[in-house]
mmCIF file of C-alpha atoms in Angstrom:
data_model
loop_
_atom_site.group_PDB
_atom_site.id
_atom_site.type_symbol
_atom_site.label_atom_id
_atom_site.label_comp_id
_atom_site.label_asym_id
_atom_site.label_seq_id
_atom_site.Cartn_x
_atom_site.Cartn_y
_atom_site.Cartn_z
ATOM 1 C CA MET A 742 100.190 395.408 2.564
ATOM 2 C CA THR A 743 99.077 397.909 0.377
ATOM 3 C CA GLU A 744 100.597 398.902 -2.723
ATOM 4 C CA LEU A 745 100.339 403.168 -2.359
ATOM 5 C CA GLY A 746 100.618 404.996 -5.765
ATOM 6 C CA GLY A 747 102.884 407.769 -6.456
ATOM 7 C CA HIS A 748 106.004 408.794 -5.129
ATOM 8 C CA CYS A 749 107.586 409.407 -1.983
ATOM 9 C CA ASP A 750 111.368 410.572 -1.044
ATOM 10 C CA SER A 751 112.939 407.851 1.074
ATOM 11 C CA ARG A 752 113.237 410.969 3.910
ATOM 12 C CA PHE A 753 109.455 410.063 4.234
ATOM 13 C CA ALA A 754 108.838 406.629 4.679
ATOM 14 C CA ALA A 755 107.942 406.502 8.531
ATOM 15 C CA LEU A 756 104.723 408.424 6.526
ATOM 16 C CA GLN A 757 104.505 405.952 3.559
ATOM 17 C CA ASP A 758 104.587 403.136 6.664
ATOM 18 C CA ALA A 759 101.823 404.911 8.460
ATOM 19 C CA LEU A 760 99.725 405.396 5.559
ATOM 20 C CA LYS A 761 99.942 401.805 4.194
ATOM 21 C CA ARG A 762 99.079 400.608 7.814
ATOM 22 C CA ASN A 763 95.980 402.506 7.994
ATOM 23 C CA ILE A 764 94.914 401.306 4.866
ATOM 24 C CA ASP A 765 95.293 397.639 6.019
ATOM 25 C CA SER A 766 93.821 398.158 9.121
ATOM 26 C CA GLY A 767 90.428 400.100 7.628
ATOM 27 C CA ALA A 768 90.993 403.124 9.814
ATOM 28 C CA ASP A 769 91.540 404.899 6.279
ATOM 29 C CA LEU A 770 89.244 403.716 3.509
ATOM 30 C CA GLY A 771 91.540 405.639 0.614
ATOM 31 C CA ALA A 772 93.174 408.731 0.729
ATOM 32 C CA SER A 773 96.428 410.756 -0.401
ATOM 33 C CA ILE A 774 99.125 412.958 1.395
ATOM 34 C CA ALA A 775 101.570 415.421 -0.299
ATOM 35 C CA VAL A 776 104.379 417.189 0.974
ATOM 36 C CA THR A 777 106.148 419.913 -1.168
ATOM 37 C CA LEU A 778 109.755 421.824 0.039
ATOM 38 C CA ASP A 779 110.454 424.845 -1.628
ATOM 39 C CA GLY A 780 107.418 424.295 -3.921
ATOM 40 C CA GLU A 781 108.822 420.867 -5.303
ATOM 41 C CA PRO A 782 106.672 417.626 -4.403
ATOM 42 C CA VAL A 783 108.704 415.183 -2.375
ATOM 43 C CA VAL A 784 105.747 413.073 -1.139
ATOM 44 C CA ASP A 785 102.540 412.048 -3.631
ATOM 45 C CA MET A 786 100.697 409.271 -2.870
ATOM 46 C CA TRP A 787 97.571 408.163 -2.611
ATOM 47 C CA GLY A 788 96.089 404.390 -1.957
ATOM 48 C CA GLY A 789 93.098 402.260 -0.775
ATOM 49 C CA TRP A 790 89.361 403.065 -1.794
ATOM 50 C CA SER A 791 87.185 405.370 -3.402
ATOM 51 C CA ASP A 792 84.006 404.097 -2.232
ATOM 52 C CA ALA A 793 82.939 402.422 1.145
ATOM 53 C CA GLY A 794 81.993 399.244 -1.354
ATOM 54 C CA ARG A 795 85.609 398.635 -2.504
ATOM 55 C CA THR A 796 84.821 398.483 -6.054
ATOM 56 C CA THR A 797 87.017 401.338 -7.372
ATOM 57 C CA GLU A 798 90.598 402.775 -6.315
ATOM 58 C CA TRP A 799 91.571 405.633 -4.996
ATOM 59 C CA GLY A 800 93.593 406.896 -7.949
ATOM 60 C CA ARG A 801 95.864 409.704 -8.871
ATOM 61 C CA ASP A 802 93.422 412.522 -9.862
ATOM 62 C CA THR A 803 90.108 411.140 -7.159
ATOM 63 C CA ILE A 804 89.183 414.012 -5.245
ATOM 64 C CA THR A 805 86.874 414.728 -2.532
ATOM 65 C CA SER A 806 85.074 416.664 -0.099
ATOM 66 C CA VAL A 807 87.661 418.682 1.901
ATOM 67 C CA PHE A 808 85.467 420.578 4.258
ATOM 68 C CA SER A 809 87.007 423.513 6.007
ATOM 69 C CA CYS A 810 90.148 422.935 4.423
ATOM 70 C CA THR A 811 88.324 424.863 1.747
ATOM 71 C CA LYS A 812 88.275 428.153 4.078
ATOM 72 C CA THR A 813 92.434 428.081 3.712
ATOM 73 C CA VAL A 814 92.090 428.924 -0.519
ATOM 74 C CA THR A 815 89.387 431.363 0.283
ATOM 75 C CA ALA A 816 91.421 433.340 2.336
ATOM 76 C CA LEU A 817 93.881 433.336 -0.182
ATOM 77 C CA ALA A 818 91.839 434.186 -2.473
ATOM 78 C CA ALA A 819 91.338 437.833 -0.379
ATOM 79 C CA LEU A 820 94.930 437.870 0.569
ATOM 80 C CA VAL A 821 95.856 438.304 -3.346
ATOM 81 C CA LEU A 822 93.336 441.080 -3.605
ATOM 82 C CA VAL A 823 95.144 442.230 -0.326
ATOM 83 C CA ASP A 824 98.153 442.046 -2.225
ATOM 84 C CA ARG A 825 96.891 443.808 -5.313
ATOM 85 C CA GLY A 826 95.972 446.816 -2.764
ATOM 86 C CA LEU A 827 92.554 446.241 -3.893
ATOM 87 C CA LEU A 828 91.602 445.085 0.029
ATOM 88 C CA ASP A 829 92.479 446.473 2.979
ATOM 89 C CA VAL A 830 92.260 443.835 5.701
ATOM 90 C CA TYR A 831 91.684 446.553 8.690
ATOM 91 C CA ALA A 832 89.212 448.844 6.588
ATOM 92 C CA PRO A 833 85.989 448.679 7.451
ATOM 93 C CA VAL A 834 83.454 445.500 5.792
ATOM 94 C CA ALA A 835 80.801 448.114 4.735
ATOM 95 C CA ARG A 836 83.624 450.254 2.772
ATOM 96 C CA TYR A 837 83.256 447.269 -0.074
ATOM 97 C CA TRP A 838 79.711 445.623 1.261
ATOM 98 C CA PRO A 839 77.447 448.707 2.154
ATOM 99 C CA GLU A 840 75.184 446.689 3.724
ATOM 100 C CA PHE A 841 76.721 445.169 6.221
ATOM 101 C CA ALA A 842 77.106 447.988 8.323
ATOM 102 C CA ALA A 843 73.547 447.128 9.501
ATOM 103 C CA ARG A 844 72.195 446.221 12.882
ATOM 104 C CA GLY A 845 75.714 447.360 14.694
ATOM 105 C CA LYS A 846 78.233 445.714 11.973
ATOM 106 C CA GLU A 847 79.764 449.019 11.002
ATOM 107 C CA ARG A 848 82.835 449.268 12.382
ATOM 108 C CA VAL A 849 83.739 444.968 11.512
ATOM 109 C CA GLU A 850 86.946 445.244 9.983
ATOM 110 C CA VAL A 851 87.984 442.832 7.338
ATOM 111 C CA ARG A 852 90.095 441.207 9.416
ATOM 112 C CA HIS A 853 87.692 440.346 11.596
ATOM 113 C CA LEU A 854 86.057 437.845 8.761
ATOM 114 C CA LEU A 855 88.940 436.346 7.846
ATOM 115 C CA SER A 856 90.146 435.442 11.698
ATOM 116 C CA HIS A 857 86.786 434.512 13.083
ATOM 117 C CA THR A 858 86.350 437.275 15.322
ATOM 118 C CA SER A 859 83.261 439.386 13.368
ATOM 119 C CA GLY A 860 80.393 438.558 15.415
ATOM 120 C CA VAL A 861 79.125 436.400 12.193
ATOM 121 C CA PRO A 862 79.803 432.989 13.182
ATOM 122 C CA GLY A 863 76.314 432.002 11.341
ATOM 123 C CA TRP A 864 73.102 432.424 10.345
ATOM 124 C CA ASP A 865 69.821 433.674 12.529
ATOM 125 C CA GLN A 866 67.488 430.757 12.883
ATOM 126 C CA PRO A 867 65.446 429.175 11.225
ATOM 127 C CA ILE A 868 67.997 428.276 7.800
ATOM 128 C CA SER A 869 68.589 425.086 6.258
ATOM 129 C CA SER A 870 71.322 423.282 3.853
ATOM 130 C CA GLU A 871 68.969 424.001 0.746
ATOM 131 C CA ASP A 872 68.657 427.828 2.311
ATOM 132 C CA LEU A 873 73.168 427.745 1.781
ATOM 133 C CA TYR A 874 73.110 426.455 -1.653
ATOM 134 C CA ASP A 875 71.137 430.005 -2.975
ATOM 135 C CA VAL A 876 74.225 431.742 -2.189
ATOM 136 C CA GLU A 877 73.201 435.578 -2.923
ATOM 137 C CA GLU A 878 69.852 435.074 -0.585
ATOM 138 C CA SER A 879 71.907 433.449 2.331
ATOM 139 C CA THR A 880 74.612 436.609 2.125
ATOM 140 C CA LYS A 881 72.112 438.796 2.311
ATOM 141 C CA ARG A 882 70.576 437.350 5.742
ATOM 142 C CA LEU A 883 74.292 437.588 6.551
ATOM 143 C CA ALA A 884 74.559 441.098 6.253
ATOM 144 C CA ALA A 885 71.077 441.923 7.464
ATOM 145 C CA GLN A 886 71.798 440.422 11.205
ATOM 146 C CA ALA A 887 73.186 441.830 14.508
ATOM 147 C CA PRO A 888 76.387 440.181 15.472
ATOM 148 C CA TRP A 889 76.448 437.732 18.208
ATOM 149 C CA TRP A 890 78.915 439.330 20.282
ATOM 150 C CA GLU A 891 81.345 442.428 20.359
ATOM 151 C CA PRO A 892 82.990 442.199 17.078
ATOM 152 C CA GLY A 893 86.862 442.375 17.451
ATOM 153 C CA THR A 894 86.612 440.695 21.068
ATOM 154 C CA ALA A 895 86.674 436.826 20.359
ATOM 155 C CA SER A 896 86.739 434.323 17.973
ATOM 156 C CA GLY A 897 83.897 432.255 17.319
ATOM 157 C CA TYR A 898 84.513 429.829 14.222
ATOM 158 C CA HIS A 899 82.871 430.736 11.192
ATOM 159 C CA ALA A 900 82.346 427.486 10.617
ATOM 160 C CA GLN A 901 79.698 427.672 7.831
ATOM 161 C CA SER A 902 79.314 431.596 7.127
ATOM 162 C CA TYR A 903 83.311 431.917 6.324
ATOM 163 C CA GLY A 904 82.360 431.632 2.212
ATOM 164 C CA HIS A 905 79.455 433.599 2.309
ATOM 165 C CA LEU A 906 80.878 436.649 3.876
ATOM 166 C CA ILE A 907 84.587 436.344 2.327
ATOM 167 C CA GLY A 908 83.098 435.269 -1.093
ATOM 168 C CA GLU A 909 80.700 438.216 -0.919
ATOM 169 C CA LEU A 910 83.805 441.075 -0.411
ATOM 170 C CA ILE A 911 85.399 439.141 -3.291
ATOM 171 C CA ARG A 912 82.303 439.754 -5.665
ATOM 172 C CA ARG A 913 82.342 443.357 -4.266
ATOM 173 C CA ILE A 914 85.235 444.237 -5.699
ATOM 174 C CA ASP A 915 86.265 441.949 -8.439
ATOM 175 C CA GLY A 916 82.572 441.218 -9.788
ATOM 176 C CA ARG A 917 83.655 437.442 -9.780
ATOM 177 C CA MET A 918 82.208 435.053 -7.971
ATOM 178 C CA LEU A 919 84.295 433.189 -5.675
ATOM 179 C CA GLY A 920 84.601 429.791 -7.850
ATOM 180 C CA ARG A 921 85.505 431.363 -10.612
ATOM 181 C CA PHE A 922 88.046 433.857 -8.928
ATOM 182 C CA VAL A 923 89.623 430.740 -7.487
ATOM 183 C CA ALA A 924 89.825 429.008 -11.208
ATOM 184 C CA GLU A 925 90.924 431.758 -12.734
ATOM 185 C CA GLU A 926 93.326 433.270 -10.158
ATOM 186 C CA ILE A 927 95.177 430.879 -8.155
ATOM 187 C CA THR A 928 94.653 427.155 -9.150
ATOM 188 C CA GLY A 929 94.250 427.719 -13.178
ATOM 189 C CA PRO A 930 97.826 429.264 -12.831
ATOM 190 C CA LEU A 931 99.213 426.893 -10.341
ATOM 191 C CA GLY A 932 97.823 423.899 -12.139
ATOM 192 C CA ALA A 933 96.125 422.526 -8.603
ATOM 193 C CA ASP A 934 93.405 420.567 -9.156
ATOM 194 C CA PHE A 935 90.735 422.191 -6.452
ATOM 195 C CA HIS A 936 87.295 423.022 -6.812
ATOM 196 C CA ILE A 937 84.715 425.494 -5.428
ATOM 197 C CA GLY A 938 82.159 424.768 -7.520
ATOM 198 C CA LEU A 939 82.906 421.805 -9.063
ATOM 199 C CA ASN A 940 81.203 421.180 -12.707
ATOM 200 C CA PRO A 941 79.265 417.889 -12.947
ATOM 201 C CA SER A 942 81.297 416.720 -15.965
ATOM 202 C CA GLU A 943 84.303 415.816 -13.341
ATOM 203 C CA PHE A 944 81.637 413.928 -10.540
ATOM 204 C CA GLY A 945 82.777 410.783 -12.006
ATOM 205 C CA ARG A 946 85.752 410.874 -10.111
ATOM 206 C CA VAL A 947 84.218 412.965 -6.839
ATOM 207 C CA SER A 948 85.039 409.726 -3.589
ATOM 208 C CA ASP A 949 81.977 410.068 -1.398
ATOM 209 C CA VAL A 950 83.247 410.827 2.100
ATOM 210 C CA VAL A 951 82.267 407.721 4.840
ATOM 211 C CA PRO A 952 80.404 409.846 7.239
ATOM 212 C CA PRO A 953 81.840 409.935 10.872
ATOM 213 C CA PRO A 954 80.864 406.973 13.218
ATOM 214 C CA SER A 955 78.917 409.459 15.301
ATOM 215 C CA PRO A 956 78.011 412.794 14.561
ATOM 216 C CA ILE A 957 78.546 416.147 16.823
ATOM 217 C CA ASP A 958 77.549 415.456 19.969
ATOM 218 C CA ARG A 959 75.540 419.199 21.189
ATOM 219 C CA THR A 960 73.309 417.860 23.720
ATOM 220 C CA ALA A 961 75.280 419.224 26.381
ATOM 221 C CA SER A 962 75.399 422.211 24.936
ATOM 222 C CA ASP A 963 73.227 425.191 25.735
ATOM 223 C CA THR A 964 70.697 425.808 22.939
ATOM 224 C CA ASP A 965 71.419 429.821 23.477
ATOM 225 C CA SER A 966 75.134 429.361 22.874
ATOM 226 C CA VAL A 967 77.214 431.054 20.103
ATOM 227 C CA SER A 968 78.924 427.101 20.040
ATOM 228 C CA PHE A 969 75.171 425.747 19.320
ATOM 229 C CA ARG A 970 73.802 428.407 17.353
ATOM 230 C CA ALA A 971 76.545 428.350 14.783
ATOM 231 C CA LEU A 972 77.174 424.580 14.550
ATOM 232 C CA ASN A 973 73.428 424.088 14.126
ATOM 233 C CA GLY A 974 71.967 426.401 11.739
ATOM 234 C CA PRO A 975 72.175 424.078 9.833
ATOM 235 C CA THR A 976 72.719 421.114 11.700
ATOM 236 C CA PRO A 977 76.048 419.670 9.605
ATOM 237 C CA ASP A 978 75.323 416.267 7.611
ATOM 238 C CA ALA A 979 78.244 414.890 6.005
ATOM 239 C CA THR A 980 76.004 412.891 2.974
ATOM 240 C CA ASP A 981 75.175 416.664 2.072
ATOM 241 C CA SER A 982 78.322 416.253 0.426
ATOM 242 C CA TRP A 983 77.168 413.339 -1.642
ATOM 243 C CA SER A 984 74.962 415.921 -3.575
ATOM 244 C CA ARG A 985 74.916 417.494 -6.660
ATOM 245 C CA GLU A 986 73.956 420.822 -5.095
ATOM 246 C CA PHE A 987 76.797 420.708 -2.544
ATOM 247 C CA ARG A 988 79.233 420.259 -4.568
ATOM 248 C CA THR A 989 78.454 422.825 -7.441
ATOM 249 C CA SER A 990 77.679 425.160 -4.695
ATOM 250 C CA GLU A 991 80.194 428.128 -4.251
ATOM 251 C CA ASN A 992 80.605 428.259 -0.792
ATOM 252 C CA GLY A 993 84.216 429.395 0.399
ATOM 253 C CA ALA A 994 82.992 427.344 3.596
ATOM 254 C CA GLY A 995 83.439 423.993 3.088
ATOM 255 C CA SER A 996 81.992 422.774 -0.415
ATOM 256 C CA GLY A 997 85.825 422.756 -1.668
ATOM 257 C CA GLN A 998 86.376 418.866 -3.862
ATOM 258 C CA GLY A 999 90.347 418.000 -4.172
ATOM 259 C CA ASN A 1000 92.767 416.039 -3.358
ATOM 260 C CA ALA A 1001 96.215 416.201 -0.903
ATOM 261 C CA ARG A 1002 98.411 417.437 -4.141
ATOM 262 C CA SER A 1003 96.222 420.267 -5.012
ATOM 263 C CA LEU A 1004 96.114 421.536 -1.659
ATOM 264 C CA ALA A 1005 99.926 421.563 -1.262
ATOM 265 C CA ARG A 1006 100.000 423.386 -4.435
ATOM 266 C CA ILE A 1007 98.171 426.066 -3.833
ATOM 267 C CA HIS A 1008 99.657 426.600 -0.358
ATOM 268 C CA SER A 1009 103.554 425.858 -1.203
ATOM 269 C CA VAL A 1010 103.051 429.816 -2.535
ATOM 270 C CA VAL A 1011 102.714 430.698 0.960
ATOM 271 C CA ALA A 1012 104.865 428.490 2.187
ATOM 272 C CA CYS A 1013 107.799 430.200 -0.351
ATOM 273 C CA GLY A 1014 107.126 433.636 0.027
ATOM 274 C CA GLY A 1015 104.400 434.329 -2.165
ATOM 275 C CA GLU A 1016 105.795 433.001 -5.264
ATOM 276 C CA VAL A 1017 106.690 429.135 -6.662
ATOM 277 C CA ASP A 1018 107.635 428.182 -10.155
ATOM 278 C CA GLY A 1019 106.794 431.744 -11.410
ATOM 279 C CA VAL A 1020 103.419 432.030 -10.551
ATOM 280 C CA ARG A 1021 103.171 435.308 -7.616
ATOM 281 C CA LEU A 1022 100.588 435.752 -6.023
ATOM 282 C CA LEU A 1023 101.722 437.609 -2.782
ATOM 283 C CA SER A 1024 104.267 439.703 -1.859
ATOM 284 C CA PRO A 1025 106.220 438.873 1.698
ATOM 285 C CA ASP A 1026 104.357 441.653 3.100
ATOM 286 C CA THR A 1027 101.244 440.263 2.412
ATOM 287 C CA THR A 1028 101.992 436.724 3.417
ATOM 288 C CA ALA A 1029 103.386 438.202 6.474
ATOM 289 C CA LEU A 1030 99.793 439.448 7.759
ATOM 290 C CA ILE A 1031 98.755 435.735 8.026
ATOM 291 C CA PHE A 1032 100.638 435.480 10.997
ATOM 292 C CA GLU A 1033 99.715 438.890 12.589
ATOM 293 C CA GLU A 1034 97.443 437.271 15.646
ATOM 294 C CA GLN A 1035 94.025 438.277 15.697
ATOM 295 C CA SER A 1036 92.759 436.058 19.181
ATOM 296 C CA ASN A 1037 94.153 433.596 21.069
ATOM 297 C CA GLY A 1038 91.768 432.233 23.777
ATOM 298 C CA VAL A 1039 89.253 429.759 24.070
ATOM 299 C CA ASP A 1040 87.100 430.106 20.682
ATOM 300 C CA LEU A 1041 83.177 430.590 21.293
ATOM 301 C CA VAL A 1042 82.394 427.966 18.774
ATOM 302 C CA LEU A 1043 85.150 425.464 19.022
ATOM 303 C CA GLU A 1044 84.822 425.651 22.823
ATOM 304 C CA LYS A 1045 88.924 425.212 22.927
ATOM 305 C CA GLN A 1046 91.776 427.256 23.021
ATOM 306 C CA ILE A 1047 92.991 428.584 19.077
ATOM 307 C CA ARG A 1048 94.882 431.256 18.108
ATOM 308 C CA PHE A 1049 94.121 432.751 14.427
ATOM 309 C CA GLY A 1050 96.046 434.742 12.629
ATOM 310 C CA ILE A 1051 94.410 436.480 9.284
ATOM 311 C CA GLY A 1052 92.825 433.551 7.206
ATOM 312 C CA TYR A 1053 94.971 430.751 8.727
ATOM 313 C CA GLY A 1054 94.992 429.104 12.725
ATOM 314 C CA LEU A 1055 98.661 430.186 14.089
ATOM 315 C CA PRO A 1056 99.614 426.762 16.377
ATOM 316 C CA THR A 1057 98.439 426.486 19.604
ATOM 317 C CA PRO A 1058 99.768 423.471 21.212
ATOM 318 C CA VAL A 1059 97.399 423.077 24.354
ATOM 319 C CA SER A 1060 94.461 422.260 21.819
ATOM 320 C CA VAL A 1061 96.512 421.179 18.307
ATOM 321 C CA PRO A 1062 99.239 419.473 19.363
ATOM 322 C CA PHE A 1063 100.559 418.300 16.224
ATOM 323 C CA VAL A 1064 100.926 421.425 14.306
ATOM 324 C CA PRO A 1065 104.660 422.260 15.708
ATOM 325 C CA GLU A 1066 105.106 425.766 16.880
ATOM 326 C CA GLY A 1067 106.987 428.228 14.166
ATOM 327 C CA ARG A 1068 105.926 430.531 11.378
ATOM 328 C CA ILE A 1069 103.556 427.975 10.467
ATOM 329 C CA CYS A 1070 99.982 428.739 9.494
ATOM 330 C CA PHE A 1071 96.998 425.667 9.243
ATOM 331 C CA TRP A 1072 93.853 424.292 9.031
ATOM 332 C CA GLY A 1073 91.677 421.508 8.491
ATOM 333 C CA GLY A 1074 88.454 420.357 7.633
ATOM 334 C CA TRP A 1075 85.402 418.300 9.679
ATOM 335 C CA GLY A 1076 86.809 414.036 9.627
ATOM 336 C CA GLY A 1077 90.473 414.846 9.648
ATOM 337 C CA SER A 1078 91.179 416.253 6.177
ATOM 338 C CA GLU A 1079 94.571 419.075 7.050
ATOM 339 C CA ILE A 1080 96.415 421.442 5.117
ATOM 340 C CA VAL A 1081 99.790 422.676 7.088
ATOM 341 C CA ILE A 1082 102.410 425.587 6.090
ATOM 342 C CA ASP A 1083 105.620 426.310 7.641
ATOM 343 C CA THR A 1084 107.362 429.174 5.945
ATOM 344 C CA GLU A 1085 110.678 428.635 7.521
ATOM 345 C CA ARG A 1086 110.838 425.295 6.183
ATOM 346 C CA ARG A 1087 108.926 426.462 3.297
ATOM 347 C CA MET A 1088 107.065 422.962 3.524
ATOM 348 C CA THR A 1089 103.495 422.254 2.928
ATOM 349 C CA MET A 1090 102.204 418.963 4.183
ATOM 350 C CA SER A 1091 98.567 417.679 3.427
ATOM 351 C CA TYR A 1092 96.469 414.838 4.403
ATOM 352 C CA VAL A 1093 92.676 414.654 2.396
ATOM 353 C CA MET A 1094 90.744 411.041 2.732
ATOM 354 C CA ASN A 1095 87.374 409.738 2.453
ATOM 355 C CA ARG A 1096 86.718 407.796 6.100
ATOM 356 C CA MET A 1097 85.721 410.767 8.426
ATOM 357 C CA GLY A 1098 87.052 410.740 12.063
ATOM 358 C CA SER A 1099 84.298 412.597 14.465
ATOM 359 C CA ALA A 1100 86.668 415.654 16.049
ATOM 360 C CA LEU A 1101 85.949 418.949 14.230
ATOM 361 C CA MET A 1102 89.603 419.363 15.130
ATOM 362 C CA GLY A 1103 91.590 416.687 12.771
ATOM 363 C CA SER A 1104 91.981 413.012 13.694
ATOM 364 C CA SER A 1105 94.236 410.472 15.403
ATOM 365 C CA ARG A 1106 95.598 409.864 11.923
ATOM 366 C CA THR A 1107 95.922 413.637 10.765
ATOM 367 C CA ALA A 1108 98.092 413.853 13.975
ATOM 368 C CA GLN A 1109 99.925 410.557 12.981
ATOM 369 C CA TYR A 1110 100.662 412.009 9.507
ATOM 370 C CA VAL A 1111 101.364 415.263 10.205
ATOM 371 C CA SER A 1112 103.820 414.245 13.000
ATOM 372 C CA ALA A 1113 105.628 412.032 10.686
ATOM 373 C CA ALA A 1114 105.910 413.819 8.449
ATOM 374 C CA PHE A 1115 107.977 417.072 10.313
ATOM 375 C CA ASP A 1116 110.027 414.396 12.290
ATOM 376 C CA ALA A 1117 111.365 413.452 9.087
ATOM 377 C CA LEU A 1118 113.151 416.698 8.706
ATOM 378 C CA GLU A 1119 114.722 416.990 12.218
#
């Protein structure tokens, strides 16, 4: 049986056994799982392989692409500015970014960007992955286009545009690009090994993801639908994450590189009311904004029911049954990575892996691990 690195509190033995079984069976290639309680790491374990050829073990400091888990760190960065009184979630985006008011977006509020209800979930065609790496120019394109639906009336997951939109707000207010802001204001003070815009000197410890067994199937979709346009503009390709351009890009929607420990550490701040180990990023009032429901219905892009608060998803048992109800927020990355934050238990749980599942909203392994972590505390 697989030997795992790190440590695991005895309460979480079932979680540890599940990770061992999945690595032994090959369901997981390499992975890390972390749980914090009151800001303290009670689970920090890893195992398996960092490469498909099984030549290099997944180690303590292995990191990989977490895709849309990046959005949770981007949202936290915006909330830091809210807490400092520099950003108002109920103000028009155009107050901070005047060009964004173009073509009917003058009434789009900051909270609409953070909750995927702005009507700008992607780019008008044509657009390529290479275009997205030029953050300045591709952000200008978002500002210039019309919304795809009446802003604020529905959610449509901002799968690829979220980081450009929130990152530009941060730049307009603070002057720093998103990656630098996160490094200096969040990950640096917390000692969290998470990067939006990875230095090439760190590439040697990055595990390339193994693409999902089947691509996202959009063949049955209406090509004029919001879902098709958002998820095919550009069409995601997991192998893009192997490239230098992807890893170094400051794309707050999906280019973040990290592991379970770093995601759990960052979000232990949220779980603990805004402060952990003397590092305060949010007040309780700002933390409470996360749980103000902004939408609750069938998402126009995901085509599943989902509840969004300000910056995070909220429990939606019909679509994400493994996330329990309560004062909990969460989000996941393409292929299965996940971060779940429980402010009542003052708990975070994170899973980061390199073998991707096919679904956008977690995998069977994600569900297994999250359920095991919460079961341990019942």
